[in-house]
Short mmCIF file of C-alpha atoms in Angstrom, two decimals:
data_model
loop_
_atom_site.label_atom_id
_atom_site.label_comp_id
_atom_site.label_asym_id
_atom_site.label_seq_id
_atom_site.Cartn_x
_atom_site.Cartn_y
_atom_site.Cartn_z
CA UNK A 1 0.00 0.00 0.00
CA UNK A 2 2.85 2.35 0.96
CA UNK A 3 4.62 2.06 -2.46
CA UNK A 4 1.54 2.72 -4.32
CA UNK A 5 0.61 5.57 -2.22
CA UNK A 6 4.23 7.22 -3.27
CA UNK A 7 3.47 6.62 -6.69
CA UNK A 8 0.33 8.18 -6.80
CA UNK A 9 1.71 11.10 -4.82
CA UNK A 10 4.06 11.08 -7.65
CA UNK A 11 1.98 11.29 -10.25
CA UNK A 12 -0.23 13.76 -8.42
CA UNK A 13 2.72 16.51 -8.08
CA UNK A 14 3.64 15.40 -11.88
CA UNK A 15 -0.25 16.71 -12.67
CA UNK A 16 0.39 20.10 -11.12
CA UNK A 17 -0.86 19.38 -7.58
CA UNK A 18 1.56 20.70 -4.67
CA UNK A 19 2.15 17.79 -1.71
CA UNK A 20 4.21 18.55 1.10
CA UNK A 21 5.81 15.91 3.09
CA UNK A 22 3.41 16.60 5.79
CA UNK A 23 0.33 16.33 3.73
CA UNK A 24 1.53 13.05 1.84
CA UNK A 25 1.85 11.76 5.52
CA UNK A 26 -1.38 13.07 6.66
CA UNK A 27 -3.25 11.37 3.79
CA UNK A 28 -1.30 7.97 3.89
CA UNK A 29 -2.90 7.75 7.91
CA UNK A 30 -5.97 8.83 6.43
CA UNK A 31 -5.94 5.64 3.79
CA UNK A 32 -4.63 3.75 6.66
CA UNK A 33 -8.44 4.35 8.44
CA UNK A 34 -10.49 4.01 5.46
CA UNK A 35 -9.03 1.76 3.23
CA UNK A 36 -9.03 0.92 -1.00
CA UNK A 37 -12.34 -0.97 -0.98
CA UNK A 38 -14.46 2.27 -1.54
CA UNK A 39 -13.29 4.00 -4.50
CA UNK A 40 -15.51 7.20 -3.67
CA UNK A 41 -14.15 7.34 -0.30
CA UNK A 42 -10.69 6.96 -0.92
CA UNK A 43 -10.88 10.19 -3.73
CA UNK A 44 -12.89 12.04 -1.30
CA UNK A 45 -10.36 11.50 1.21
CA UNK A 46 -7.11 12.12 -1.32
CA UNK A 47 -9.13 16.09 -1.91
CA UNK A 48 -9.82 16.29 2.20
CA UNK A 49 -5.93 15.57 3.00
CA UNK A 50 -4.30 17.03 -0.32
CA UNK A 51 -6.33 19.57 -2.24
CA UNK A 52 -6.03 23.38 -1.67
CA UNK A 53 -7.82 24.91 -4.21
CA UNK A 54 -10.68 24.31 -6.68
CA UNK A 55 -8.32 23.87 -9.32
CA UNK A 56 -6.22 21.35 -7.28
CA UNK A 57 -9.10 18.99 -6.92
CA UNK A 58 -10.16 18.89 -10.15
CA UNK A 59 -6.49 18.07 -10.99
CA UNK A 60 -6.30 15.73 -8.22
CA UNK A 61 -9.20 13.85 -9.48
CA UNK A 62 -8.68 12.95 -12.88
CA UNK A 63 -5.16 12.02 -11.48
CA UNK A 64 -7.12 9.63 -9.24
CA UNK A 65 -9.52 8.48 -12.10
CA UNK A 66 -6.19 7.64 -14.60
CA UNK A 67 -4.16 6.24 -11.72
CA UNK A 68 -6.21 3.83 -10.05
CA UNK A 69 -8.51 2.67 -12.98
CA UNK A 70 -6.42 0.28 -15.33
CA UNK A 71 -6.91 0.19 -18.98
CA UNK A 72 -9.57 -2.57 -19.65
CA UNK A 73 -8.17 -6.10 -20.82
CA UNK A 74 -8.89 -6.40 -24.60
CA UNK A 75 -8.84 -10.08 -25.49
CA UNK A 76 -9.28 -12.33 -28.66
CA UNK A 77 -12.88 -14.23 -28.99
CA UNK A 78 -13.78 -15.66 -25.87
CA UNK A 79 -14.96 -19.22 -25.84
CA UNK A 80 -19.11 -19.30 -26.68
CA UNK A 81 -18.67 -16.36 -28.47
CA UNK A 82 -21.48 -16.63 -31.02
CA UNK A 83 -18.89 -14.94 -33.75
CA UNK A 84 -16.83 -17.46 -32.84
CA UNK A 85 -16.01 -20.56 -35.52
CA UNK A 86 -16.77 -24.12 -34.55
CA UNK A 87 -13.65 -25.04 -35.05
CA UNK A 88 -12.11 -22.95 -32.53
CA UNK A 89 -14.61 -24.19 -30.17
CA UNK A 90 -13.59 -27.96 -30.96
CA UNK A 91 -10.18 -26.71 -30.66
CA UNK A 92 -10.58 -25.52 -27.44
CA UNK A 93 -12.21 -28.59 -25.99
CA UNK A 94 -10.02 -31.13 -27.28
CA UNK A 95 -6.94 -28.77 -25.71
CA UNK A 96 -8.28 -29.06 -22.08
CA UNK A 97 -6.61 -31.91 -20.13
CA UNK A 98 -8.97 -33.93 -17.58
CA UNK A 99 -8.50 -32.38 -13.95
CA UNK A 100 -7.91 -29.19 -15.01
CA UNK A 101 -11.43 -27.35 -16.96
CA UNK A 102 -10.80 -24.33 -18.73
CA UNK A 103 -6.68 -25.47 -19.15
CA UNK A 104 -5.03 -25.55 -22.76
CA UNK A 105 -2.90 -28.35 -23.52
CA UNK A 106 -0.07 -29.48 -20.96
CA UNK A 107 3.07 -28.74 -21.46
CA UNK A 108 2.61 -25.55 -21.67
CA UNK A 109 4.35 -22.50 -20.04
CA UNK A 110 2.52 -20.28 -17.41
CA UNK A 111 1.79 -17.26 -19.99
CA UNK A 112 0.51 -19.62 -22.57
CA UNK A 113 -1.79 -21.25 -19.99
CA UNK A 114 -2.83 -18.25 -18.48
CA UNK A 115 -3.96 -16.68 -22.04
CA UNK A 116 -5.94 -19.20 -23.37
CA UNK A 117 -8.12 -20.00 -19.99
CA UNK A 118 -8.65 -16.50 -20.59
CA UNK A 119 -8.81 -15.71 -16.78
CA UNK A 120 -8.68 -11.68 -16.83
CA UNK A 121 -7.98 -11.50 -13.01
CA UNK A 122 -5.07 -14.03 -13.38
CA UNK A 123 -3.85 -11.77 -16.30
CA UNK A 124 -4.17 -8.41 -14.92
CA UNK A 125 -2.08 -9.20 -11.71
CA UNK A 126 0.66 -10.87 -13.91
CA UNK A 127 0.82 -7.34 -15.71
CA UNK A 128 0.89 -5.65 -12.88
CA UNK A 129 3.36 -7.51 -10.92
CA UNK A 130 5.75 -7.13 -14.19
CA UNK A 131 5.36 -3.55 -14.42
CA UNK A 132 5.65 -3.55 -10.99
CA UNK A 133 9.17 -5.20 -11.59
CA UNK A 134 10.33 -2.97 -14.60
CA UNK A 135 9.65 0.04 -12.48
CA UNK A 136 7.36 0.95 -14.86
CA UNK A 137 6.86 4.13 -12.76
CA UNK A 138 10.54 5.34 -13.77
CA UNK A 139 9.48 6.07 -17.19
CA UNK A 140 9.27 9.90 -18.22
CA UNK A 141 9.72 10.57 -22.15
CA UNK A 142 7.81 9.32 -25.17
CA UNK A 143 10.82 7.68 -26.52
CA UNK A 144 10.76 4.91 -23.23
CA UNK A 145 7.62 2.82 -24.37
CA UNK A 146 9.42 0.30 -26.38
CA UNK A 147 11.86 0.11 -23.81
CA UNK A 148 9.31 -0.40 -20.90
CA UNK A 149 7.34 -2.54 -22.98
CA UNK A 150 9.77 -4.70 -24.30
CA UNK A 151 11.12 -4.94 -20.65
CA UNK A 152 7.16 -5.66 -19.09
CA UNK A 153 6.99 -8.62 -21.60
CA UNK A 154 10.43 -10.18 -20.97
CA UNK A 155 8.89 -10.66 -17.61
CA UNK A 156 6.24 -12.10 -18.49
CA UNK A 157 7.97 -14.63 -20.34
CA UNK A 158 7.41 -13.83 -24.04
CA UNK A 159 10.10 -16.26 -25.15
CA UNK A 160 8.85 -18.99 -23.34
CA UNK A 161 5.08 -18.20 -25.23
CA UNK A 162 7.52 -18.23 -28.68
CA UNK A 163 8.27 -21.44 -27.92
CA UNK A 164 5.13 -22.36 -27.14
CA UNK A 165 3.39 -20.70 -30.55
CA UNK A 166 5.87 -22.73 -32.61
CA UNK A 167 5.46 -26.12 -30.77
CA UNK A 168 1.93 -25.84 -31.15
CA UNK A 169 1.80 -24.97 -34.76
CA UNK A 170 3.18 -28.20 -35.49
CA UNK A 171 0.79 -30.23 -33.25
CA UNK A 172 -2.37 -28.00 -32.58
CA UNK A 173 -2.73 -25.71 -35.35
CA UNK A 174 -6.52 -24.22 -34.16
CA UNK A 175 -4.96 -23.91 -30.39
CA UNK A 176 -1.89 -21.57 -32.08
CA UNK A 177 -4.30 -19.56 -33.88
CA UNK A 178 -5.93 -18.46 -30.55
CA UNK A 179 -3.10 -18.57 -28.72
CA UNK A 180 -1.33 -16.40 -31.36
CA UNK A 181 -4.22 -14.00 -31.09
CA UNK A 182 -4.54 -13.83 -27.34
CA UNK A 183 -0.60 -12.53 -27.57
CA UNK A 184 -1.06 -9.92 -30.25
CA UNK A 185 -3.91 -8.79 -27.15
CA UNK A 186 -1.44 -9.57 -24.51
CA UNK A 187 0.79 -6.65 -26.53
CA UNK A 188 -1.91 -4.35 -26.85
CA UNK A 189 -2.91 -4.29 -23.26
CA UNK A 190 1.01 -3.76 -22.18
CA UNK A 191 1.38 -0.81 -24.53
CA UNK A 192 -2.04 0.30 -23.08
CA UNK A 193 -0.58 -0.01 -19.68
CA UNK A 194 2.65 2.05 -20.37
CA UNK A 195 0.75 4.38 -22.23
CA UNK A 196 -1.23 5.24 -19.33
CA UNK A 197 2.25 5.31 -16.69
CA UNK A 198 3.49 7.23 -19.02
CA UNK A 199 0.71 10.16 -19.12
CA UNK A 200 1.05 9.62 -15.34
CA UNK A 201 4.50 9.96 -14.47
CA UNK A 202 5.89 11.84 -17.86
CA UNK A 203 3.64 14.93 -17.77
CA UNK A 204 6.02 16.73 -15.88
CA UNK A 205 9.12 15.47 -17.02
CA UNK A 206 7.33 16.15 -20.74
CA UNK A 207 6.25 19.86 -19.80
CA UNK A 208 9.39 20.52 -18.36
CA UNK A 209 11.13 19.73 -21.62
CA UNK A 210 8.73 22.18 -23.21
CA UNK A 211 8.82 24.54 -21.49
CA UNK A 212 12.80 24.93 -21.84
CA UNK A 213 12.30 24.53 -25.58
CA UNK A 214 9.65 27.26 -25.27
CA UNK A 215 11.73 29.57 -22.78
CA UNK A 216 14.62 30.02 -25.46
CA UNK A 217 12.40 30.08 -28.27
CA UNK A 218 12.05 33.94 -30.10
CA UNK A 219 9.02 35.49 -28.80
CA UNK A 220 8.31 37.18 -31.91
CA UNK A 221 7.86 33.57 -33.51
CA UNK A 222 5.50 31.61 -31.69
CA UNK A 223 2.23 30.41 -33.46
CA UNK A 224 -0.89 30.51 -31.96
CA UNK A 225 -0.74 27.40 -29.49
CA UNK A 226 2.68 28.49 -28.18
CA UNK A 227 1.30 31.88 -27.60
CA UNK A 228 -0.87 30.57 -25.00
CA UNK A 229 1.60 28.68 -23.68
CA UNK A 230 4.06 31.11 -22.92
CA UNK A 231 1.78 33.46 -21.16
CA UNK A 232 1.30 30.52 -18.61
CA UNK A 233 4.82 30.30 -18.13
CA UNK A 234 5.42 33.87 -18.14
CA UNK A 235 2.78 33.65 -15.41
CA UNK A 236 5.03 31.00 -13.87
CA UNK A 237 7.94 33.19 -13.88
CA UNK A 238 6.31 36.37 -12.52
CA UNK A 239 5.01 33.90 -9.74
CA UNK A 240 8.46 32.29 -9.04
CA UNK A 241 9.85 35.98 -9.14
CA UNK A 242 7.31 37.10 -6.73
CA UNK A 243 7.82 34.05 -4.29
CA UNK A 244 11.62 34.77 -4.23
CA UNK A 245 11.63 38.64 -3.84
CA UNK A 246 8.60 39.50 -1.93
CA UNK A 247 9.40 38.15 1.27
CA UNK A 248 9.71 40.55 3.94
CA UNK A 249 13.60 40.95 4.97
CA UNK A 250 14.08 40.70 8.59
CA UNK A 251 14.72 44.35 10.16
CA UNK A 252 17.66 43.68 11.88
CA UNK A 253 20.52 41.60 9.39
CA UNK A 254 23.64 41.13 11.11
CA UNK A 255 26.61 42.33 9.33
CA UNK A 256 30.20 42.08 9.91
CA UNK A 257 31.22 42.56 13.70
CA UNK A 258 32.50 46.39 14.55
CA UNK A 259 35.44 45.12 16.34
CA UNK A 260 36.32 49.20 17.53
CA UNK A 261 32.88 50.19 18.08
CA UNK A 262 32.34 47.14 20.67
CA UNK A 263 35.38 47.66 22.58
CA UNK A 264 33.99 51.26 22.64
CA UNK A 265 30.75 50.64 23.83
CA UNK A 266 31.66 47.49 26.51
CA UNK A 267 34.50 49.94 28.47
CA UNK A 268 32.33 49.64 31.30
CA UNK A 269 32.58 45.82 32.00
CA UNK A 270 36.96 45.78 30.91
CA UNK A 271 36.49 45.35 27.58
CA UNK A 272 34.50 41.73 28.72
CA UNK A 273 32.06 42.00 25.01
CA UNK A 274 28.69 42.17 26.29
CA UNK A 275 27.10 43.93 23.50
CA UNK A 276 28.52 43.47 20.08
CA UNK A 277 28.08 46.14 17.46
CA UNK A 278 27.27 44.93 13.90
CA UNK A 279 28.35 47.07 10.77
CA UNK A 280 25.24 47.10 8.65
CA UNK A 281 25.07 47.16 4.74
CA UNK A 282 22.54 49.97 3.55
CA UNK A 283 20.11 48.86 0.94
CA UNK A 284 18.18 51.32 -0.96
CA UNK A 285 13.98 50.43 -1.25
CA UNK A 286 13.22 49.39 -4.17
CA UNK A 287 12.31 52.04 -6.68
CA UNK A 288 11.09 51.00 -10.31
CA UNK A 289 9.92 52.96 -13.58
CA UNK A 290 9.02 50.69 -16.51
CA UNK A 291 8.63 52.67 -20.02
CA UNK A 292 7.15 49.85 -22.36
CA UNK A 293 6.58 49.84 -26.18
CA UNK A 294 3.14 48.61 -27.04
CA UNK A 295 3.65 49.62 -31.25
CA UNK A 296 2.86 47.55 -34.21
CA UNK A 297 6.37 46.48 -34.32
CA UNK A 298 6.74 44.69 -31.01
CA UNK A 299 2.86 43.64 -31.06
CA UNK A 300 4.39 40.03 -30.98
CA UNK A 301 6.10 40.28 -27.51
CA UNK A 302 4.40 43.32 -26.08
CA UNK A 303 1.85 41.37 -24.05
CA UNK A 304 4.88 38.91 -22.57
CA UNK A 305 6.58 42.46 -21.61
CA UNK A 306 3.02 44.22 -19.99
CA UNK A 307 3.01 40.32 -18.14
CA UNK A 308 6.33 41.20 -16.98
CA UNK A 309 5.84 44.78 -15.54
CA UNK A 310 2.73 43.50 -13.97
CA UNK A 311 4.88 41.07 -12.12
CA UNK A 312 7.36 43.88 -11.04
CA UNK A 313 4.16 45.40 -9.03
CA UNK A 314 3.74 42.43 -7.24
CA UNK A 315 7.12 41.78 -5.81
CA UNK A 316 8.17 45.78 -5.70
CA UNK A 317 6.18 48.52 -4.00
CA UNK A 318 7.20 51.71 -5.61
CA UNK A 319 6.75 50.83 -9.26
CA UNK A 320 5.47 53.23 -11.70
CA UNK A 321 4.88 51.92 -15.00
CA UNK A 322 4.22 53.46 -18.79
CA UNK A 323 3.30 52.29 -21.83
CA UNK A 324 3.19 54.39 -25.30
CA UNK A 325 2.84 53.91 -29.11
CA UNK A 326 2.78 57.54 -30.37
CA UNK A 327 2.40 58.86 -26.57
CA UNK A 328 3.13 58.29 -22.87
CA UNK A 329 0.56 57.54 -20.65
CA UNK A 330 0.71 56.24 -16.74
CA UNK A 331 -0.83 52.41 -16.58
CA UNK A 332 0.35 52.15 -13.12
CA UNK A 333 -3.27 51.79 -11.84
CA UNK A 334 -4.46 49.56 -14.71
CA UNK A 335 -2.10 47.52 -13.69
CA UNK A 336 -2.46 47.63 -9.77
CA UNK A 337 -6.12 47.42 -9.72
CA UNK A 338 -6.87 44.52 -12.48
CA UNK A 339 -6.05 41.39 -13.78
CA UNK A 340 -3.00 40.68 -15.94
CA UNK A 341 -5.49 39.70 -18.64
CA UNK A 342 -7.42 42.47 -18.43
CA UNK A 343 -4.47 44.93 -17.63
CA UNK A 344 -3.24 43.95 -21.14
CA UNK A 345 -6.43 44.43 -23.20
CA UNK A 346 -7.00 48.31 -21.50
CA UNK A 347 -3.48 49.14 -22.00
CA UNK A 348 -3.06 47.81 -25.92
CA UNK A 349 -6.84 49.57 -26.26
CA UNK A 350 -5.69 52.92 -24.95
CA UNK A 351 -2.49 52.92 -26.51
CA UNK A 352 -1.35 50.24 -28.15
CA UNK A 353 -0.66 48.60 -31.87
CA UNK A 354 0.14 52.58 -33.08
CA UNK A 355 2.93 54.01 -34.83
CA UNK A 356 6.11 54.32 -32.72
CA UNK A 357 7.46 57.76 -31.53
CA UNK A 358 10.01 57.74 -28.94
CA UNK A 359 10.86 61.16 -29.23
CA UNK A 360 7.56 62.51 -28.47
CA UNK A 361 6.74 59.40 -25.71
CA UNK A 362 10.49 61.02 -24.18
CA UNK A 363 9.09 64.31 -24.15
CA UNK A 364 6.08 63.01 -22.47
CA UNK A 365 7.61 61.59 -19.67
CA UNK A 366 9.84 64.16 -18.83
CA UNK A 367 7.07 67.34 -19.38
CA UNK A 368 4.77 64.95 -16.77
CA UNK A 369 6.45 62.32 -15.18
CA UNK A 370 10.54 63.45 -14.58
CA UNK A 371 9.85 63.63 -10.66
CA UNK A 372 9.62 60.16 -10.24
CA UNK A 373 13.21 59.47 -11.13
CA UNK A 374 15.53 59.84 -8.08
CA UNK A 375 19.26 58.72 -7.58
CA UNK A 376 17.32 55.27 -6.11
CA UNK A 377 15.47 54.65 -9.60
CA UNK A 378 16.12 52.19 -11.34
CA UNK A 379 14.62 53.11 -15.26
CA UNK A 380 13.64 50.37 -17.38
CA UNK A 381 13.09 50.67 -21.06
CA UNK A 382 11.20 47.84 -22.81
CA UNK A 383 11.30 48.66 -26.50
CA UNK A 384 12.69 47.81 -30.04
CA UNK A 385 14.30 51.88 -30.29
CA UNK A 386 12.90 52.02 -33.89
CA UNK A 387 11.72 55.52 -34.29
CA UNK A 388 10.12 55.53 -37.94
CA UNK A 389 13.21 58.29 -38.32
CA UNK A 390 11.70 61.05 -35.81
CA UNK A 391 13.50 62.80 -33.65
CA UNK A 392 14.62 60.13 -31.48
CA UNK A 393 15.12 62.77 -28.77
CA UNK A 394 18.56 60.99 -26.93
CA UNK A 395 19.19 63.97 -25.33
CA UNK A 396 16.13 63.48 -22.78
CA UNK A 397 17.18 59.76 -22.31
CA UNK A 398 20.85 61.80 -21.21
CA UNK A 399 19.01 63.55 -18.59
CA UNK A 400 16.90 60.55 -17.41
CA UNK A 401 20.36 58.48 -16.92
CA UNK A 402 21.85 61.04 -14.84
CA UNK A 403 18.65 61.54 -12.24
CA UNK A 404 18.38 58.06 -11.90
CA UNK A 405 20.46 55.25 -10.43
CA UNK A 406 20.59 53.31 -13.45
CA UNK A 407 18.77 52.58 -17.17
CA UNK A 408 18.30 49.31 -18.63
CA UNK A 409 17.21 49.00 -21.67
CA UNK A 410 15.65 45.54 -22.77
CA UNK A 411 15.26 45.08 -26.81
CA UNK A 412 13.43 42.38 -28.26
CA UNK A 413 15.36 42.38 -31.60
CA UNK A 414 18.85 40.81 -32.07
CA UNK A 415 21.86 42.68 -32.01
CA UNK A 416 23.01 41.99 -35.11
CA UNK A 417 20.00 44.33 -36.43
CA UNK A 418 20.60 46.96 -33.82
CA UNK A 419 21.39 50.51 -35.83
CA UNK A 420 20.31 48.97 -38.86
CA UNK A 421 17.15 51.00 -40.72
CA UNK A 422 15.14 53.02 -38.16
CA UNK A 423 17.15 51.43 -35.29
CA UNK A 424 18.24 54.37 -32.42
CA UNK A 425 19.70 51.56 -30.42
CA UNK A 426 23.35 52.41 -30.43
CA UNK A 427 22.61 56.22 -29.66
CA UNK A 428 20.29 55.24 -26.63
CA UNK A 429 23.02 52.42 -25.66
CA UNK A 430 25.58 55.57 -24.94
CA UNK A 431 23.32 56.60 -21.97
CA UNK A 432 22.09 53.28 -20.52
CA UNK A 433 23.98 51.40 -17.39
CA UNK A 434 22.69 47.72 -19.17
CA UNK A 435 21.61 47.01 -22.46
CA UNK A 436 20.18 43.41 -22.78
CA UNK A 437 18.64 41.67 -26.51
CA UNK A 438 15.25 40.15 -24.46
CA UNK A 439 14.51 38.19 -27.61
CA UNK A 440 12.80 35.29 -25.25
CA UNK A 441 11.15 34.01 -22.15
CA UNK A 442 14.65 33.25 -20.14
CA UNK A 443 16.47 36.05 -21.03
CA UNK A 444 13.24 38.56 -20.20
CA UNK A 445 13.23 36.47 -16.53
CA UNK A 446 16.81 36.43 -16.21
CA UNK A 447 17.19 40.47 -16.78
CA UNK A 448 14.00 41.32 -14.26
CA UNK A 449 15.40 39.03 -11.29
CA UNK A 450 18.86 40.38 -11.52
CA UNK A 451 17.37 44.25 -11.70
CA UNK A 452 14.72 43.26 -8.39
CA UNK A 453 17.90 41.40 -7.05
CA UNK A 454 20.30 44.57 -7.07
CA UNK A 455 17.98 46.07 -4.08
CA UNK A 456 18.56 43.03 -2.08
#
């Protein structure tokens, strides 16, 4: 019971459920009372001990539907069948040995015996005892069910039924036909069975492999599926980002000791320390302002950069954020007060898909907005810098970089393009602290954590 409890946790975490050690112990005392004979119990109790959301127990249960309910045995024709010839019937008969009813022909091995009584119960538990024995729940790619099958079989003794096939070709040619067609079943049902292992221990394995092919793939060349699938794990990141930098740092963090400054202050008791004195590191609260470019010509990766920012005002609270086209405007409470979904669809509806004009957005921000930068800001450009050849107004940018404690400037496009056509990049580069290409899902997560992790 204890081993398939494991693997069931397994498979439940590989389905997207979070278990705890506690709560896999809490739920394996919980089996221990109520036992397997109830199915609707046992789920019921699996969502009491291990579900913490509406989401997780739907998860949980059609974990709990795939894991415990094995694919149905598909056999050949069973004997009485009405489709069924009379020949295989005789057959049958005249293979059954006095002593023994239902039984083939002696001399048979175990597998052969067991297929043609056609005893399902029998056959099940010999499938399940070999998967059992080719840790069938070690499997995790696609590319490991002929393997696992192959291995399941070999168990079983699939030579051993060879043999048997061949010897009774030559002396009970209607007994190998069925027995021949009972093993093409027996194959089907272990391929069934590692099929469904597989969709219960490989789904994480599989979506982890996705999702770091999808984390270094371009942004501006996903299809439609893919789009939908990196906004989940953009949603992932800003979650991951948020569960890492948000926690509140303790107010007092010992330092290095102040060896003079202790001495100093324990005079009284001979110089006997006391009270120690700590040298503390000062670290600045985090200040953020996020320009973003919402144009036609990053329309592609726009929405993974608005998912982004709204991230930054979860784990940082002084963020102001701004988004333009041909003009500046403030989204900080769009983004504050809504969902990410609908964050995105006000923002790209008030300003978004335009023509780009970084000149003019420049002049925006620092006609409305300049007193938010400080020497503790940290500015952060999201943007391709092509400025359909307007004034790409640098000089404003100049004056931005020296109020503020740093620019970063994240492009979308590859560097190998940057300067090329309408491209300002190199001009704007001259006044920013980082410049990073942002061209996909890792490299937009990897720039954002290290800017939130310079305030820690």
């Amino acid at each position: 019971m204890r081993e398939n409890l494991h693997r069931f946790f397994r498979a439940a975490r590989g389905a997207g459920v979070r278990i705890s050690p506690s709560e896999s112990m809490d739920a394996m005392r919980a089996v221990a009372d109520v036992g397997f004979y109830d199915r609707s119990v046992l789920r019921d109790t699996f969502l009491v001990t291990l579900a913490k959301s509406q989401e997780e127990k739907r998860l949980l249960s059609d974990c709990f539907d795939v894991f415990f309910d094995h694919p149905e045995l598909t056999q050949p024709l069973a004997d009485g069948d009405p489709d069924a010839s009379d020949e295989q019937q005789e057959g049958s008969e005249a293979g059954q040995t006095e002593g023994a009813p239902g039984a083939p022909s002696s001399g048979l091995g175990q597998l052969a015996q067991t297929l043609l009584s056609q005893d399902r119960a029998e056959m099940e538990a010999a499938i399940s005892n070999a998967a059992n024995a080719a840790s069938l729940s070690d499997i995790r790619f696609f590319t490991q069910r002929g393997i696992f099958s192959s291995r399941i079989l070999d168990l079983l003794g699939i030579q051993q039924l060879r043999d048997d096939l061949e010897q009774l070709a030559q002396t009970n040619p209607s007994e190998a036909e069925r027995l021949a067609a009972a093993t093409e079943a027996l194959r089907e049902n272990v391929r069934d069975r590692v099929s469904q292992a597989l969709l219960l221990y490989g789904r994480e394995e599989t979506e982890n492999l996705r999702n770091e092919i999808l984390k270094n793939a371009p942004l501006s060349q996903l299809d439609r599926r893919q789009v939908e699938q990196m906004r989940a794990l953009i949603r992932v990141m800003a979650r991951r980002l948020r569960e890492r930098y948000s926690r509140p740092r303790k107010r007092q963090r010992r330092g290095h000791l102040d060896v003079r400054r202790t001495i100093r202050r324990n005079a009284a008791w001979g110089g006997v320390p006391f009270l120690t004195t700590w040298k503390r590191r000062h670290r600045d609260r985090p200040k953020i302002v996020a320009i973003c470019d919402v144009s036609g010509s990053v329309a592609k990766v726009s929405d993974f950069f608005l998912l982004l920012i709204y991230s930054l005002h979860e784990v940082v609270s002084d963020v102001r954020s701004f988004a333009f086209s041909g003009h500046l405007v403030d989204v900080s409470d769009i983004l504050d007060s809504k969902t990410p979904e609908a964050a995105m669809a006000d923002i790209m509806s008030l300003v978004g898909l335009g023509s780009s004009d970084y000149g003019k957005s420049l002049a925006d921000f620092e006609a409305k907005w300049m007193r938010h930068v400080t020497p503790q800001t940290t500015v952060i450009v999201l943007g391709d810098a092509r400025t359909n050849n307007l004034n790409p107004r640098a000089d404003i940018l100049r004056r931005i970089s020296e109020r503020s404690k740093r620019v970063v400037w994240l492009n979308p496009e590859g560097r190998m393009i940057w300067g090329m056509g309408d491209s300002e990049m190199p001009r704007y580069a001259t006044y920013c602290s980082v410049v990073r290409q942002c061209s996909t899902a890792r490299q937009l997560e990897r720039a954002i954590s290290d800017i939130v992790a310079s305030y820690q």
